[in-house]
Amino acid sequence: MKLLKLTKLVAIATVTVSSLTSSLTMAADGKVYRLKMAESWNTNFPIFGDAPREMARLAEEMSDGRIKITIDSANKHKAPFGVFDMVRSGQYDLGHSASYYWKGKVPNTLYFTTMPFGMTAPEQYGWFYYGGGQALSNKVYNKFGLMSFPGGNTGNQMGGWFQKEINSVDDLKGLKMRIPGFAGEVLAKLGAKPTNIPSGELFTALERRTIDALEWVGPSLDLRMGFHKIAPYYYTGWHEPATELQFLVNQRKWKRLPDDIRTILKTAMKLSAYDMYIQSYHESAENWAKMKSEFPNIQVKSFPKDVMSAMYKANQELLDEKSAEDPLAKEIIDSQQSYMKKARVWTNISDRAYLDSVDAVEQ
Amino acid sequence: MKLLKLTKLVAIATVTVSSLTSSLTMAADGKVYRLKMAESWNTNFPIFGDAPREMARLAEEMSDGRIKITIDSANKHKAPFGVFDMVRSGQYDLGHSASYYWKGKVPNTLYFTTMPFGMTAPEQYGWFYYGGGQALSNKVYNKFGLMSFPGGNTGNQMGGWFQKEINSVDDLKGLKMRIPGFAGEVLAKLGAKPTNIPSGELFTALERRTIDALEWVGPSLDLRMGFHKIAPYYYTGWHEPATELQFLVNQRKWKRLPDDIRTILKTAMKLSAYDMYIQSYHESAENWAKMKSEFPNIQVKSFPKDVMSAMYKANQELLDEKSAEDPLAKEIIDSQQSYMKKARVWTNISDRAYLDSVDAVEQ
């Protein structure tokens, strides 16, 4: 059977040899490209874990099976925050994680996830793809033999679940809150006590008031954590306006891939990132409706203006410190701030003005 | 030379026959797929025309040249609003246009572009991909042997350029405005005189006050039209909150394509659509900054609340009429309205609350 098939193929190929030469060459060098990806999430973690799976499925289907990506979850490789190192060393070819997880090791990776008081999702994608973001990301990552691309956006994250209201800057003093990263540093400047607690212990910590507050993501992923059952106040966001996950690629591996395989991989990464943004938007809308209907007493609050002002000022001070320490940090921060300034004027006269007008009419 | 190559290939293929069978089969049936696309835009029309070109480039590169898409612009095929018919008949395999252009022929196509007082871009993508929109689009298009997919979003469109301020519903009476489609019908209900004028004559018509106002897109495409040089008021949007263009596909042609080619085409369409949304956002931000710096006296205005209320009411009446006329129209409108209601609650506590908080701090 197999021999017969080959004979037939040669016959066909001989007839249309000119148009087939390149395809046959491709098929001949076209061994299956097996790539290994490490993700920072445990098996079946929703949304965050859907993005790399969608990416792998698209790449496999578009390449007609020539690309096979195996994904190892954190419960397998045991190093959720070690994805940077594992892709750098070549232990894995690809990674799916969040750039700010390794800011302790490479501080300038921080800026590619999200920044307090920073850009919204369309603004940030605009900056990354059309405003110089990709080139700056290359400056940070290429020296480690890595490339980094957007890996999926959560959209605007909520400010978190609070056991008590925040009415003044004084209420932040001594506040024990699970809030990692740059935002934690901002709150620390104002006297809060940011802590980090493993995700499996968060519910109990908030319930027993070991902590006064925590931020996780937003309704899309908060629902399954159950925080809405034990905390009365849900604050709107300021600290992660558009959290973007990242795909990491080992450059040595990349250089050995043919052009069509590279374009397929880049396209699959870019599309699954955008899709995760829309999926997050959808799940947030659905899950917030569920939370609110089961627990109608949840109160959505925004921090009062003087609290926001204090956090804004502390954030600016931190940005100034980072800029003074490192010229590349300054370059990235300046690029983001000047892009955001321009883009925000547009956001305000387009989507925001529209939402304001409609809201006024409907009330 | 060619024969030698084939002999070598057979040798290689015989060795690894099991892994190569599918690739060789693909290569053997893998003639080049030549597809013809008609777009509604003239050659080199920016942004709208970039999306199908980006789509064609991605498809060609990912397929290693097995997909070749030729694009005919409107100045070639002479039927900018005939794309629906030309793809339906098979004269073209693919189209790039806007669904509301053929609402006169197939009224229910209207709903897939944008609706006055409708969804913002992330809300609308959420509805389309996760909230039932694609299935409803199939219901409308499949009976004509067509499929339709998102083809690029302009983001929120501005309400238009006005020679005089609109301070009350009375100011709409007799207002001569270039505003096509459903929004034109809304304004007509309030006594305005919506007109349509070929794009090449718009500048002169507005300058000579043959019309009092016009809407085009937003800064991304308005800048090159020059309206900001001759009209003092730029109103914020209400009538096209997230205009989505469409790719059209002839189903007979589609059924003859192999799976990998289909996945490549679908992925290239979906990605170039998202990209156009971000490109539009970026160009709007850039171009608005340019307009405002060259013509600092441009006044951005929002329609007063009673004008918005009257338009909102007229819009609801029109939606009720459409729903009463056609069960499928009702199904689509109900689906959009109920999705929007849920998604808007989320938009308001996420992006909108964030923008409000930051704006208060910065002022």
XYZ file of C-alpha atoms in Angstrom, chain A residues 136-273:
138
model
C 12.339 48.028 23.576
C 11.308 44.503 24.528
C 13.996 43.204 22.162
C 16.565 45.463 23.831
C 15.747 43.908 27.187
C 15.371 40.272 26.155
C 17.778 39.674 23.258
C 20.862 40.015 25.428
C 19.685 36.890 27.245
C 19.186 35.008 23.995
C 15.434 35.415 24.312
C 12.554 37.023 22.467
C 9.321 38.025 24.163
C 5.888 38.619 22.641
C 2.476 39.476 24.095
C 0.838 36.353 25.506
C -2.671 37.423 26.452
C -4.248 40.327 28.282
C -6.485 40.131 31.358
C -7.916 43.587 30.712
C -8.303 45.986 33.616
C -7.750 44.225 36.921
C -9.862 45.072 39.932
C -8.212 46.852 42.873
C -9.054 43.926 45.129
C -11.262 42.579 47.911
C -11.261 44.532 51.166
C -12.665 43.684 54.594
C -12.964 47.369 55.434
C -13.535 50.573 53.531
C -10.634 52.809 52.586
C -11.734 56.375 53.232
C -8.423 58.150 53.642
C -4.697 57.734 53.198
C -4.538 56.948 56.924
C -6.602 53.822 56.320
C -3.718 52.451 54.236
C -1.279 52.620 57.159
C -0.633 49.142 58.493
C -3.045 47.615 55.966
C -2.016 44.012 55.404
C -2.666 43.306 51.765
C -1.614 40.602 49.376
C -0.409 42.712 46.466
C 2.830 41.782 44.718
C 5.152 43.745 42.463
C 5.429 47.424 41.736
C 1.980 48.161 43.147
C 3.062 46.596 46.429
C 6.016 48.984 46.502
C 3.672 51.918 45.897
C 1.466 50.905 48.832
C 4.488 50.288 51.056
C 5.543 53.907 50.510
C 2.181 54.896 52.013
C 2.584 52.696 55.093
C 0.738 49.553 53.971
C 2.209 46.103 54.582
C 2.165 44.279 51.274
C 2.616 40.543 51.679
C 2.737 37.597 49.350
C 0.852 34.427 50.210
C 0.548 31.264 48.093
C -2.710 31.257 46.179
C -4.026 28.144 47.937
C -3.921 29.947 51.297
C -5.446 33.243 50.223
C -9.088 32.448 50.963
C -8.385 31.379 54.536
C -6.040 34.315 55.125
C -8.709 36.784 54.040
C -11.496 34.964 55.879
C -9.557 34.817 59.169
C -8.316 38.387 58.676
C -4.674 37.368 58.641
C -4.750 39.903 55.822
C -7.140 42.840 55.450
C -7.271 42.808 51.690
C -5.975 41.136 48.569
C -5.959 41.626 44.845
C -6.123 38.721 42.450
C -7.309 39.448 38.897
C -10.930 40.383 38.357
C -14.236 38.521 38.089
C -12.860 36.316 35.285
C -10.608 34.470 37.740
C -11.780 35.758 41.144
C -15.106 33.897 40.996
C -13.535 30.455 41.450
C -11.443 31.760 44.358
C -14.613 32.594 46.298
C -13.422 35.899 47.776
C -16.824 37.478 47.110
C -18.297 35.192 49.752
C -16.138 36.587 52.551
C -15.276 40.230 51.749
C -17.833 43.015 51.334
C -15.887 45.573 49.259
C -14.641 45.159 45.715
C -12.440 48.121 44.718
C -11.985 49.256 41.146
C -8.538 49.113 39.620
C -5.509 51.392 39.516
C -2.517 49.054 39.680
C -2.850 46.663 36.714
C -4.859 48.402 33.981
C -3.975 45.862 31.281
C -1.917 42.913 32.470
C -0.237 41.265 29.492
C 1.220 37.771 29.790
C 4.270 36.868 27.698
C 5.423 34.192 25.337
C 9.178 33.621 25.557
C 11.194 32.125 22.713
C 14.741 30.760 22.799
C 16.608 32.566 19.995
C 19.068 29.739 19.206
C 16.132 27.431 18.578
C 14.287 30.118 16.614
C 17.199 30.631 14.227
C 17.057 26.983 13.210
C 13.393 27.142 12.144
C 12.382 27.802 8.520
C 10.537 31.015 7.662
C 7.057 29.552 7.257
C 7.269 27.787 10.631
C 8.392 31.047 12.254
C 5.542 33.034 10.723
C 3.066 30.388 11.829
C 4.425 30.516 15.394
C 4.435 34.327 15.540
C 0.917 34.518 14.165
C -0.368 31.869 16.554
C 1.202 33.690 19.515
C -0.157 37.080 18.475
C -3.667 35.799 17.814
C -3.971 33.765 21.002
C -2.850 36.836 22.971
